[in-house]
Amino acid sequence: MLKIRPRLLIQQCLRHAHSQVRVRFAPSPTGYLHLGGLRTALYNFLYARHLGGKFLLRIEDTDQTRLVPGASERLVEDLLWAGIEIDEGPGFGGQLGPYVQSQRTEIYSKAIEELLHNGTAYRCFCTERRLDLLRKEALRTRQVPRYDNKCRHLTTTEVDSLLAKDTPHCIRFKLTDHEEPLDDLIYGKVHHNVSDTEGDPVVMKSDQFPTYHFANVVDDHLMGITHVLRGVEWQISTTKHLLLYKAFGWQPPKFGHLPLLVNADGTKLSKRQGDIGIQHFRERGYFPQALVNYVVSAGGGFEHRTNAKQQLLSMQALYEQFHIERVNSHPSRLNPELLDDLNRMEIAQRLSGNESRTKLVNEVQQLVKEAYPHHSNLDLAEDHILDVLNWSSKRLTLLQDLTSSKLSFLWVKPCDFQIKDLSAEQLAHLLQLINAIQDFHKDELNVKLKSFAQKENIKFPQMMKTLRAALSGLKEGPGVAEMMEILGKSVTLERLKEALPKESLHLEQHQ
């Protein structure tokens, strides 16, 4: 008996000792996290938390040629930003690591020896040239390219002879008929006999790195994974994985395959779309809970509420209400307009809490400073920012929208402007009028200002042009009354007073 057997049997006992649900998210660091990956991680997390289980992160970096530097770190950062808590994983502890596949090569080598020992795997010495010829011949005859299993039939003598010559080789797994259907947690009974359409797959490459399928099965078993939730594109491969479990004599986990996430028009999401990366949403200014609710709104997993008002649910509320049997089995369509609605909801929600409101104000202050780095005369008072946020919460989608050029008047105070085309007395009356307006809404303001212009025999357009310059220093932008509403009464009065000639200010103070 090979040395591997006692070790794997001990690990197998550890696996069966897990009474709690254990799920994993196992991305490859070949790019950054996108909506599809977030959905997979999120549903695993919700399932685990709903059942009091553990969520593991495993980095599958066996394809060393496609690694993107820094991708693993960014991936972890995006998961944590979204509110997904990692119980075990690289940098998060756990007793069944390492949780990075490139650090587990010895484990895979020993597992391969077990399959060679029990006759379910074999060494393949076919050159890349021969495999390429097989592919070309299959395409010429309009067949699906597949390996012809030639090396499966090599004798022990032939294998020993080739090994003695140090002939490069990989390890292949012997596919057999798999008659039992997969009992998919989402799709129900699914049957796919992989040996009908594929040749024996490579499980260990000639560089001694395992392939995805092999490492995936070994790791899921040794890490005690009880449930595997992943994209439906892996459903066909699951038969292959079940055959590997059978070859080892291991009990497989339960499998559930999540439907495709598609665009609003039904087309498939693609990593080539620059706008589906989580970093893109973060940079645009979308909040994490808005994005999380957006993702789950498309995929199901929750009780359907007819005619119910859209809600922004906390992560705890989501996992408490989550049920795997309610996940859709049809493609999940995303509705970008819903994301905008959800982000407005999150801004409003953050405004309602003391701590989150302070953070929101700080974020706006930072955004404004970055947008107007060369302006020293910025209006960043907390009360002013809160007034703007309350005004904008049902109108604007993103905090960044507040720094658009047409809204620069909110933050950049006009410099060195003095109102000269109104008399001191008219200015004093105007300030008194504005101060007395209770309903500081643009419609009411327009009515009052027109009435004032008529009473004082002032040309209304010219007066509004003057007020615009005093309030914003701009020649165009929103209507003056709307500008006053957005700024609020106190800031409007403050800016008008700053634009008063000294003699007018003296008069206004004595009235």
PDB file of C-alpha atoms in Angstrom, residues 4 7-8 11 96-114 204 210 214-215 218-219 222-223 248 250:
ATOM      1  CA  ILE A   4      -0.645   8.273   0.306  1.00  0.00           C
ATOM      2  CA  ARG A   7      -2.989  10.351   4.816  1.00  0.00           C
ATOM      3  CA  LEU A   8      -5.963  10.616   2.478  1.00  0.00           C
ATOM      4  CA  GLN A  11      -8.351  13.525   5.735  1.00  0.00           C
ATOM      5  CA  LEU A  96      -7.403  22.620   6.187  1.00  0.00           C
ATOM      6  CA  GLY A  97      -5.062  24.829   4.129  1.00  0.00           C
ATOM      7  CA  PRO A  98      -3.046  25.918   2.381  1.00  0.00           C
ATOM      8  CA  TYR A  99      -5.882  27.613   0.513  1.00  0.00           C
ATOM      9  CA  VAL A 100      -3.822  28.498  -2.563  1.00  0.00           C
ATOM     10  CA  GLN A 101      -3.520  25.651  -5.068  1.00  0.00           C
ATOM     11  CA  SER A 102       0.041  26.417  -6.133  1.00  0.00           C
ATOM     12  CA  GLN A 103       1.048  25.695  -2.518  1.00  0.00           C
ATOM     13  CA  ARG A 104      -0.622  22.253  -2.591  1.00  0.00           C
ATOM     14  CA  THR A 105       1.396  20.537  -5.353  1.00  0.00           C
ATOM     15  CA  GLU A 106       2.711  17.808  -3.013  1.00  0.00           C
ATOM     16  CA  ILE A 107      -0.853  16.917  -2.032  1.00  0.00           C
ATOM     17  CA  TYR A 108      -1.854  16.589  -5.693  1.00  0.00           C
ATOM     18  CA  SER A 109       1.213  14.478  -6.546  1.00  0.00           C
ATOM     19  CA  LYS A 110       0.341  12.002  -3.797  1.00  0.00           C
ATOM     20  CA  ALA A 111      -3.301  11.917  -4.867  1.00  0.00           C
ATOM     21  CA  ILE A 112      -2.220  11.198  -8.459  1.00  0.00           C
ATOM     22  CA  GLU A 113      -0.137   8.287  -7.197  1.00  0.00           C
ATOM     23  CA  GLU A 114      -3.260   6.837  -5.618  1.00  0.00           C
ATOM     24  CA  MET A 204      -1.728  16.304 -14.129  1.00  0.00           C
ATOM     25  CA  PRO A 210      -2.804  19.606 -11.744  1.00  0.00           C
ATOM     26  CA  PHE A 214      -8.501  17.222 -10.581  1.00  0.00           C
ATOM     27  CA  ALA A 215      -7.355  19.875  -8.085  1.00  0.00           C
ATOM     28  CA  VAL A 218      -9.123  16.840  -4.286  1.00  0.00           C
ATOM     29  CA  ASP A 219      -9.398  20.222  -2.585  1.00  0.00           C
ATOM     30  CA  LEU A 222      -9.854  17.509   1.768  1.00  0.00           C
ATOM     31  CA  MET A 223     -11.321  20.869   2.790  1.00  0.00           C
ATOM     32  CA  PHE A 248     -10.944   7.782  -4.869  1.00  0.00           C
ATOM     33  CA  TRP A 250     -14.923   9.461  -1.623  1.00  0.00           C
TER      34      TRP A 250
END
